[in-house]
Amino acid sequence: MASFCSAWRRSSILFMLLCVLVAQISTCFSSKVYVVYMGSKNGEDPDEILAQNHQILASVHTGSIEEAQASHIHSYRHGFKGFAARLTDQQAFQISKMPGVVSVFPNSKRSLHTTHSWDFMGLLGEQTLEVSGFNIKNQVNVIVGFIDTGIWPESPSFNDDNMPPVPARWKGVCQSGEAFNASTCNRKVIGARYYKSGYEAEEDSADTVAFSSPRDSAGHGSHTASIAAGRYVSNMTYKGLASGGARGGAPMARIAVYKTCWDTGCYDVDLLAAFDDAIRDGVHILSLSLGPDAPQGDYFTDAISVGSFHAVRHGILVVASAGNEGNPGSVTNLAPWMITVAASSTDRDFTSDIVLGNGVNVTGESLSVFGMKASASIISASEAFAGYFTPYQSSYCLESSLNKTKARGKVLVCRHAESSTESKLAKSVVVKEAGGVGMVLIDEADMDVAVPFVIPSAIIRRRIGKHLLSYINRTRQPMSIILPAKTTLGLKPAPHVTAFSAKGPNALTPEILKPDITAPGLNILASWSPAVAATLLDKKHKPIAVDPEGKNGNAFDYGSGFLNPTRALDPGLIFDAQPADYVSFLCSVGYDEKSLHQITLDNSTCAQSFRTASDLNYPSITVPNLEGNISVTRTVTNVGKPKNIYKAAVSSPKGINVTVIPNQLVFTSLGQKLNFTVNFKVVAPSKGYKFGFLSWMSGRSRVTSPLVVQVAHSNSGLMR
């Protein structure tokens, strides 16, 4: 018997080892989709590039062109070179070592970062923007591309009334598809494409894809496009809320649509295809309100960084959202060649009053236009737990977690821990199905995002939620009534940085401040357009605050400040950077000349490399590891009055002595460039990052750069 047991144990161990080995072999030989990035295009014919890609694939498929073509998914052959293919890990590794290959990375999924705003920012009236000779007539030659979920072209925001013919330089197309044909485009929406190769390679599109065409089924793409470039539409409202005129930031600009995002997200293969086509089509600006869930670890294994690098080299401005994680160091889209935008509030809110039985009025966030007709009993959802759910689980109003007998006819107080607006909406559905007549949702993340609930509902913050639950627990028959949502204007202080907006420092290259600027991104019923001027003060001329505590923000929250589009048209001075400067930047962060030559396919070298990444001619100056002292030089270009004098004013970061040489810039001509040097010296070491600013002032003109410094060995990189 003992011998049998011993033999059985040995057999079991051998079987387990065999299973592990089989699993490893299976993993090795199973294929998945990879992007093979091969740097800049150097005049090759697109068909020749495709043939070369097939040859590379054939070399890892035992020479079989048939197998190579079967594994091939997409080729990039207009703005840059590369391809996407289904490969095993071993094949991907082999290709990564081949000449001409810059990087090989998986087909990762990205997430979407999800009228009155332009009035709040200073663009008032119907399509008026007259500053120093600039007006909307110039916008008709500007083409803004949106990489997003597509567009709903019938929206009045996209009508082409009184717009001139499409610019002759435009090379794009209007791609036909489901509920969308070539004639759907017009003089406003001049191009539309869609991409789903990367999506279909990873997911079952039969269950999730709506509109296999540029048509928008999610709303996100139409939203962002109308915010940035929508026409003026009078008498706009959302179910009676926020009534008034709506307009985009550049209402006469043209729109080009690149639909890469589907129900579950946006895949790298498709994003790069959109960048590739947008470069060829001739857009001037690319907008992306999407990104990775966490900061990337490298610039050239990140699809958005790769695509935007080549877009910028072709003269395209790329603007991207910072992300929605809301934690220190969470900001995404980190490349210095694109503008990264944080989210702030406006002075408008959508609120719903919750009147308690003791007469106390609690104000919450809501887009629900439903109101209760009479007061009802209010209970914590934990009291209505059902089946196998615990009271704690039921407090989050999960599906099937509520007892209908206990919930019927009552207002339920639920909790919410995630950041998804869809799940907040779903909780109101759960309460309704359980017989509840209203819902108060305690947002444990304090996000302040209004939601169109299906029953009378409102969102409150944690602190207020504690008081509400205390009232319920101490009152014999707690009662409440939830009133319909209303629009509240003139809120103060405003703007403030939202709790969900991703924050610095830059996790990849801390010498580059991210986000760059902040713009409205909370409860917006229209959107924003890229610009460069910013202010550090709210509408009451107080420092911009940060939710949920309302404490003063800093450059990790709002970058250089709140977007001021009218002042952006006459900035006075600009910090200019050319593609060659980004090459020097890449040298400073460790890329060698061989890698750079593959990326650029020109004669770029690291001979002019910066000492540190802080030397890039960026509008901000960040020194993340200051030892003793350091000097950083910047170059500004005069785009204001030909003859002008700017004087320096400095607010030094705590514990740091800052001097500027020279402290006066004398310009004698338009376009003239002048250098200045900023010296940083530690005088009182302190922990964490400290913040200040440098302003160049001339009359009413002020050009401000954030100064962000951390003393070496402070061991507290995320402290403020």
PDB file of N, CA and C in Angstrom, residues 508-576:
ATOM      1  N   LEU A 508       7.018  59.238 -16.431  1.00  0.00           N
ATOM      2  CA  LEU A 508       8.029  58.754 -17.373  1.00  0.00           C
ATOM      3  C   LEU A 508       9.235  59.672 -17.432  1.00  0.00           C
ATOM      4  N   THR A 509       9.013  60.964 -17.595  1.00  0.00           N
ATOM      5  CA  THR A 509      10.094  61.951 -17.635  1.00  0.00           C
ATOM      6  C   THR A 509       9.705  63.105 -16.728  1.00  0.00           C
ATOM      7  N   PRO A 510      10.069  63.059 -15.446  1.00  0.00           N
ATOM      8  CA  PRO A 510       9.605  64.076 -14.500  1.00  0.00           C
ATOM      9  C   PRO A 510      10.066  65.487 -14.820  1.00  0.00           C
ATOM     10  N   GLU A 511      11.074  65.631 -15.705  1.00  0.00           N
ATOM     11  CA  GLU A 511      11.523  66.977 -16.089  1.00  0.00           C
ATOM     12  C   GLU A 511      10.511  67.703 -16.971  1.00  0.00           C
ATOM     13  N   ILE A 512       9.546  66.970 -17.509  1.00  0.00           N
ATOM     14  CA  ILE A 512       8.523  67.565 -18.375  1.00  0.00           C
ATOM     15  C   ILE A 512       7.225  67.655 -17.587  1.00  0.00           C
ATOM     16  N   LEU A 513       6.746  68.870 -17.369  1.00  0.00           N
ATOM     17  CA  LEU A 513       5.515  69.061 -16.605  1.00  0.00           C
ATOM     18  C   LEU A 513       4.312  68.569 -17.396  1.00  0.00           C
ATOM     19  N   LYS A 514       3.531  67.719 -16.796  1.00  0.00           N
ATOM     20  CA  LYS A 514       2.241  67.283 -17.325  1.00  0.00           C
ATOM     21  C   LYS A 514       1.251  67.271 -16.173  1.00  0.00           C
ATOM     22  N   PRO A 515      -0.006  67.702 -16.382  1.00  0.00           N
ATOM     23  CA  PRO A 515      -0.560  68.219 -17.628  1.00  0.00           C
ATOM     24  C   PRO A 515       0.025  69.576 -18.005  1.00  0.00           C
ATOM     25  N   ASP A 516      -0.231  69.990 -19.252  1.00  0.00           N
ATOM     26  CA  ASP A 516       0.269  71.274 -19.724  1.00  0.00           C
ATOM     27  C   ASP A 516      -0.653  72.422 -19.328  1.00  0.00           C
ATOM     28  N   ILE A 517      -1.952  72.229 -19.530  1.00  0.00           N
ATOM     29  CA  ILE A 517      -2.946  73.258 -19.211  1.00  0.00           C
ATOM     30  C   ILE A 517      -4.204  72.571 -18.702  1.00  0.00           C
ATOM     31  N   THR A 518      -5.179  73.364 -18.270  1.00  0.00           N
ATOM     32  CA  THR A 518      -6.470  72.810 -17.885  1.00  0.00           C
ATOM     33  C   THR A 518      -7.575  73.556 -18.629  1.00  0.00           C
ATOM     34  N   ALA A 519      -8.676  72.841 -18.881  1.00  0.00           N
ATOM     35  CA  ALA A 519      -9.817  73.403 -19.598  1.00  0.00           C
ATOM     36  C   ALA A 519     -11.077  72.718 -19.098  1.00  0.00           C
ATOM     37  N   PRO A 520     -12.257  73.296 -19.344  1.00  0.00           N
ATOM     38  CA  PRO A 520     -13.491  72.699 -18.829  1.00  0.00           C
ATOM     39  C   PRO A 520     -13.656  71.244 -19.241  1.00  0.00           C
ATOM     40  N   GLY A 521     -13.958  70.391 -18.258  1.00  0.00           N
ATOM     41  CA  GLY A 521     -14.146  68.970 -18.531  1.00  0.00           C
ATOM     42  C   GLY A 521     -15.151  68.334 -17.599  1.00  0.00           C
ATOM     43  N   LEU A 522     -15.952  69.143 -16.906  1.00  0.00           N
ATOM     44  CA  LEU A 522     -16.926  68.626 -15.937  1.00  0.00           C
ATOM     45  C   LEU A 522     -18.329  69.083 -16.324  1.00  0.00           C
ATOM     46  N   ASN A 523     -19.228  68.112 -16.524  1.00  0.00           N
ATOM     47  CA  ASN A 523     -20.633  68.413 -16.839  1.00  0.00           C
ATOM     48  C   ASN A 523     -20.763  69.378 -18.015  1.00  0.00           C
ATOM     49  N   ILE A 524     -20.003  69.096 -19.084  1.00  0.00           N
ATOM     50  CA  ILE A 524     -19.995  69.958 -20.256  1.00  0.00           C
ATOM     51  C   ILE A 524     -20.998  69.429 -21.276  1.00  0.00           C
ATOM     52  N   LEU A 525     -21.852  70.303 -21.776  1.00  0.00           N
ATOM     53  CA  LEU A 525     -22.787  69.920 -22.820  1.00  0.00           C
ATOM     54  C   LEU A 525     -22.304  70.378 -24.195  1.00  0.00           C
ATOM     55  N   ALA A 526     -21.068  70.842 -24.258  1.00  0.00           N
ATOM     56  CA  ALA A 526     -20.328  71.098 -25.490  1.00  0.00           C
ATOM     57  C   ALA A 526     -18.863  71.029 -25.086  1.00  0.00           C
ATOM     58  N   SER A 527     -17.862  71.259 -25.976  1.00  0.00           N
ATOM     59  CA  SER A 527     -16.485  70.951 -25.583  1.00  0.00           C
ATOM     60  C   SER A 527     -15.475  72.058 -25.768  1.00  0.00           C
ATOM     61  N   TRP A 528     -14.169  71.710 -25.998  1.00  0.00           N
ATOM     62  CA  TRP A 528     -13.091  72.686 -25.999  1.00  0.00           C
ATOM     63  C   TRP A 528     -12.218  72.574 -27.229  1.00  0.00           C
ATOM     64  N   SER A 529     -11.405  73.608 -27.465  1.00  0.00           N
ATOM     65  CA  SER A 529     -10.485  73.642 -28.594  1.00  0.00           C
ATOM     66  C   SER A 529      -9.092  73.984 -28.080  1.00  0.00           C
ATOM     67  N   PRO A 530      -8.028  73.425 -28.666  1.00  0.00           N
ATOM     68  CA  PRO A 530      -6.689  73.677 -28.151  1.00  0.00           C
ATOM     69  C   PRO A 530      -6.253  75.130 -28.294  1.00  0.00           C
ATOM     70  N   ALA A 531      -5.584  75.633 -27.292  1.00  0.00           N
ATOM     71  CA  ALA A 531      -5.000  76.975 -27.330  1.00  0.00           C
ATOM     72  C   ALA A 531      -3.862  77.001 -26.324  1.00  0.00           C
ATOM     73  N   VAL A 532      -3.161  78.116 -26.201  1.00  0.00           N
ATOM     74  CA  VAL A 532      -1.933  78.092 -25.411  1.00  0.00           C
ATOM     75  C   VAL A 532      -1.911  79.007 -24.195  1.00  0.00           C
ATOM     76  N   ALA A 533      -2.669  80.109 -24.165  1.00  0.00           N
ATOM     77  CA  ALA A 533      -2.593  81.010 -23.024  1.00  0.00           C
ATOM     78  C   ALA A 533      -3.392  80.381 -21.840  1.00  0.00           C
ATOM     79  N   ALA A 534      -2.998  80.772 -20.697  1.00  0.00           N
ATOM     80  CA  ALA A 534      -3.627  80.241 -19.468  1.00  0.00           C
ATOM     81  C   ALA A 534      -3.495  81.232 -18.346  1.00  0.00           C
ATOM     82  N   THR A 535      -4.328  81.050 -17.365  1.00  0.00           N
ATOM     83  CA  THR A 535      -4.278  81.864 -16.126  1.00  0.00           C
ATOM     84  C   THR A 535      -4.261  80.950 -14.925  1.00  0.00           C
ATOM     85  N   LEU A 536      -3.637  81.409 -13.875  1.00  0.00           N
ATOM     86  CA  LEU A 536      -3.542  80.625 -12.640  1.00  0.00           C
ATOM     87  C   LEU A 536      -4.600  81.017 -11.628  1.00  0.00           C
ATOM     88  N   LEU A 537      -5.495  81.951 -11.995  1.00  0.00           N
ATOM     89  CA  LEU A 537      -6.491  82.454 -11.053  1.00  0.00           C
ATOM     90  C   LEU A 537      -7.888  82.103 -11.521  1.00  0.00           C
ATOM     91  N   ASP A 538      -8.812  81.975 -10.556  1.00  0.00           N
ATOM     92  CA  ASP A 538     -10.198  81.722 -10.920  1.00  0.00           C
ATOM     93  C   ASP A 538     -10.879  83.046 -11.246  1.00  0.00           C
ATOM     94  N   LYS A 539     -12.210  83.009 -11.444  1.00  0.00           N
ATOM     95  CA  LYS A 539     -12.938  84.205 -11.851  1.00  0.00           C
ATOM     96  C   LYS A 539     -12.979  85.279 -10.765  1.00  0.00           C
ATOM     97  N   LYS A 540     -12.635  84.915  -9.524  1.00  0.00           N
ATOM     98  CA  LYS A 540     -12.563  85.908  -8.440  1.00  0.00           C
ATOM     99  C   LYS A 540     -11.123  86.331  -8.186  1.00  0.00           C
ATOM    100  N   HIS A 541     -10.225  85.944  -9.122  1.00  0.00           N
ATOM    101  CA  HIS A 541      -8.802  86.292  -9.025  1.00  0.00           C
ATOM    102  C   HIS A 541      -8.141  85.654  -7.806  1.00  0.00           C
ATOM    103  N   LYS A 542      -8.647  84.492  -7.429  1.00  0.00           N
ATOM    104  CA  LYS A 542      -8.045  83.689  -6.371  1.00  0.00           C
ATOM    105  C   LYS A 542      -7.369  82.480  -7.005  1.00  0.00           C
ATOM    106  N   PRO A 543      -6.373  81.853  -6.320  1.00  0.00           N
ATOM    107  CA  PRO A 543      -5.724  80.664  -6.885  1.00  0.00           C
ATOM    108  C   PRO A 543      -6.736  79.569  -7.195  1.00  0.00           C
ATOM    109  N   ILE A 544      -6.550  78.870  -8.341  1.00  0.00           N
ATOM    110  CA  ILE A 544      -7.450  77.793  -8.740  1.00  0.00           C
ATOM    111  C   ILE A 544      -7.444  76.701  -7.677  1.00  0.00           C
ATOM    112  N   ALA A 545      -8.629  76.285  -7.251  1.00  0.00           N
ATOM    113  CA  ALA A 545      -8.765  75.277  -6.197  1.00  0.00           C
ATOM    114  C   ALA A 545      -8.899  73.887  -6.795  1.00  0.00           C
ATOM    115  N   VAL A 546      -8.766  72.877  -5.914  1.00  0.00           N
ATOM    116  CA  VAL A 546      -8.837  71.476  -6.317  1.00  0.00           C
ATOM    117  C   VAL A 546      -9.914  70.784  -5.502  1.00  0.00           C
ATOM    118  N   ASP A 547     -10.803  70.083  -6.175  1.00  0.00           N
ATOM    119  CA  ASP A 547     -11.787  69.259  -5.471  1.00  0.00           C
ATOM    120  C   ASP A 547     -11.099  68.022  -4.917  1.00  0.00           C
ATOM    121  N   PRO A 548     -11.681  67.332  -3.888  1.00  0.00           N
ATOM    122  CA  PRO A 548     -12.925  67.704  -3.222  1.00  0.00           C
ATOM    123  C   PRO A 548     -12.727  68.637  -2.029  1.00  0.00           C
ATOM    124  N   GLU A 549     -11.470  68.818  -1.567  1.00  0.00           N
ATOM    125  CA  GLU A 549     -11.256  69.613  -0.359  1.00  0.00           C
ATOM    126  C   GLU A 549     -11.309  71.105  -0.612  1.00  0.00           C
ATOM    127  N   GLY A 550     -11.138  71.522  -1.866  1.00  0.00           N
ATOM    128  CA  GLY A 550     -11.130  72.940  -2.174  1.00  0.00           C
ATOM    129  C   GLY A 550      -9.811  73.615  -1.864  1.00  0.00           C
ATOM    130  N   LYS A 551      -8.749  72.830  -1.629  1.00  0.00           N
ATOM    131  CA  LYS A 551      -7.446  73.439  -1.355  1.00  0.00           C
ATOM    132  C   LYS A 551      -6.869  74.031  -2.635  1.00  0.00           C
ATOM    133  N   ASN A 552      -5.901  74.937  -2.473  1.00  0.00           N
ATOM    134  CA  ASN A 552      -5.281  75.553  -3.637  1.00  0.00           C
ATOM    135  C   ASN A 552      -4.578  74.496  -4.481  1.00  0.00           C
ATOM    136  N   GLY A 553      -4.734  74.600  -5.798  1.00  0.00           N
ATOM    137  CA  GLY A 553      -4.074  73.670  -6.693  1.00  0.00           C
ATOM    138  C   GLY A 553      -2.639  74.069  -6.953  1.00  0.00           C
ATOM    139  N   ASN A 554      -1.945  73.233  -7.724  1.00  0.00           N
ATOM    140  CA  ASN A 554      -0.590  73.556  -8.144  1.00  0.00           C
ATOM    141  C   ASN A 554      -0.393  73.043  -9.566  1.00  0.00           C
ATOM    142  N   ALA A 555       0.815  73.171 -10.080  1.00  0.00           N
ATOM    143  CA  ALA A 555       1.072  72.840 -11.483  1.00  0.00           C
ATOM    144  C   ALA A 555       0.839  71.376 -11.803  1.00  0.00           C
ATOM    145  N   PHE A 556       0.896  70.485 -10.807  1.00  0.00           N
ATOM    146  CA  PHE A 556       0.583  69.083 -11.073  1.00  0.00           C
ATOM    147  C   PHE A 556      -0.910  68.873 -11.305  1.00  0.00           C
ATOM    148  N   ASP A 557      -1.720  69.816 -10.873  1.00  0.00           N
ATOM    149  CA  ASP A 557      -3.162  69.744 -11.096  1.00  0.00           C
ATOM    150  C   ASP A 557      -3.561  70.398 -12.417  1.00  0.00           C
ATOM    151  N   TYR A 558      -3.019  71.610 -12.678  1.00  0.00           N
ATOM    152  CA  TYR A 558      -3.510  72.387 -13.819  1.00  0.00           C
ATOM    153  C   TYR A 558      -2.436  72.786 -14.818  1.00  0.00           C
ATOM    154  N   GLY A 559      -1.207  72.282 -14.661  1.00  0.00           N
ATOM    155  CA  GLY A 559      -0.154  72.634 -15.601  1.00  0.00           C
ATOM    156  C   GLY A 559       0.160  74.111 -15.553  1.00  0.00           C
ATOM    157  N   SER A 560       0.132  74.774 -16.702  1.00  0.00           N
ATOM    158  CA  SER A 560       0.408  76.209 -16.764  1.00  0.00           C
ATOM    159  C   SER A 560      -0.798  77.057 -16.392  1.00  0.00           C
ATOM    160  N   GLY A 561      -1.978  76.435 -16.240  1.00  0.00           N
ATOM    161  CA  GLY A 561      -3.142  77.193 -15.806  1.00  0.00           C
ATOM    162  C   GLY A 561      -4.364  76.915 -16.653  1.00  0.00           C
ATOM    163  N   PHE A 562      -5.414  77.711 -16.419  1.00  0.00           N
ATOM    164  CA  PHE A 562      -6.704  77.558 -17.083  1.00  0.00           C
ATOM    165  C   PHE A 562      -6.669  78.200 -18.465  1.00  0.00           C
ATOM    166  N   LEU A 563      -7.168  77.464 -19.452  1.00  0.00           N
ATOM    167  CA  LEU A 563      -7.157  77.907 -20.835  1.00  0.00           C
ATOM    168  C   LEU A 563      -7.899  79.230 -21.018  1.00  0.00           C
ATOM    169  N   ASN A 564      -7.229  80.204 -21.670  1.00  0.00           N
ATOM    170  CA  ASN A 564      -7.832  81.503 -21.976  1.00  0.00           C
ATOM    171  C   ASN A 564      -7.711  81.725 -23.477  1.00  0.00           C
ATOM    172  N   PRO A 565      -8.715  81.289 -24.268  1.00  0.00           N
ATOM    173  CA  PRO A 565      -8.566  81.302 -25.729  1.00  0.00           C
ATOM    174  C   PRO A 565      -8.450  82.687 -26.336  1.00  0.00           C
ATOM    175  N   THR A 566      -9.055  83.702 -25.732  1.00  0.00           N
ATOM    176  CA  THR A 566      -8.946  85.047 -26.313  1.00  0.00           C
ATOM    177  C   THR A 566      -7.523  85.575 -26.181  1.00  0.00           C
ATOM    178  N   ARG A 567      -6.904  85.342 -25.028  1.00  0.00           N
ATOM    179  CA  ARG A 567      -5.517  85.780 -24.852  1.00  0.00           C
ATOM    180  C   ARG A 567      -4.550  84.931 -25.661  1.00  0.00           C
ATOM    181  N   ALA A 568      -4.961  83.694 -25.978  1.00  0.00           N
ATOM    182  CA  ALA A 568      -4.086  82.828 -26.769  1.00  0.00           C
ATOM    183  C   ALA A 568      -3.848  83.378 -28.171  1.00  0.00           C
ATOM    184  N   LEU A 569      -4.777  84.195 -28.656  1.00  0.00           N
ATOM    185  CA  LEU A 569      -4.609  84.771 -29.980  1.00  0.00           C
ATOM    186  C   LEU A 569      -3.583  85.892 -30.005  1.00  0.00           C
ATOM    187  N   ASP A 570      -3.236  86.407 -28.838  1.00  0.00           N
ATOM    188  CA  ASP A 570      -2.235  87.469 -28.756  1.00  0.00           C
ATOM    189  C   ASP A 570      -1.346  87.209 -27.541  1.00  0.00           C
ATOM    190  N   PRO A 571      -0.538  86.125 -27.589  1.00  0.00           N
ATOM    191  CA  PRO A 571       0.218  85.715 -26.402  1.00  0.00           C
ATOM    192  C   PRO A 571       1.425  86.585 -26.086  1.00  0.00           C
ATOM    193  N   GLY A 572       1.899  87.376 -27.045  1.00  0.00           N
ATOM    194  CA  GLY A 572       3.075  88.218 -26.802  1.00  0.00           C
ATOM    195  C   GLY A 572       4.363  87.471 -27.065  1.00  0.00           C
ATOM    196  N   LEU A 573       4.629  86.446 -26.252  1.00  0.00           N
ATOM    197  CA  LEU A 573       5.824  85.619 -26.413  1.00  0.00           C
ATOM    198  C   LEU A 573       5.406  84.157 -26.499  1.00  0.00           C
ATOM    199  N   ILE A 574       6.170  83.378 -27.263  1.00  0.00           N
ATOM    200  CA  ILE A 574       5.926  81.938 -27.321  1.00  0.00           C
ATOM    201  C   ILE A 574       7.231  81.180 -27.104  1.00  0.00           C
ATOM    202  N   PHE A 575       7.098  79.958 -26.608  1.00  0.00           N
ATOM    203  CA  PHE A 575       8.228  79.043 -26.464  1.00  0.00           C
ATOM    204  C   PHE A 575       8.150  78.064 -27.630  1.00  0.00           C
ATOM    205  N   ASP A 576       8.989  78.262 -28.627  1.00  0.00           N
ATOM    206  CA  ASP A 576       8.908  77.463 -29.843  1.00  0.00           C
ATOM    207  C   ASP A 576       9.807  76.236 -29.718  1.00  0.00           C
TER     208      ASP A 576
END
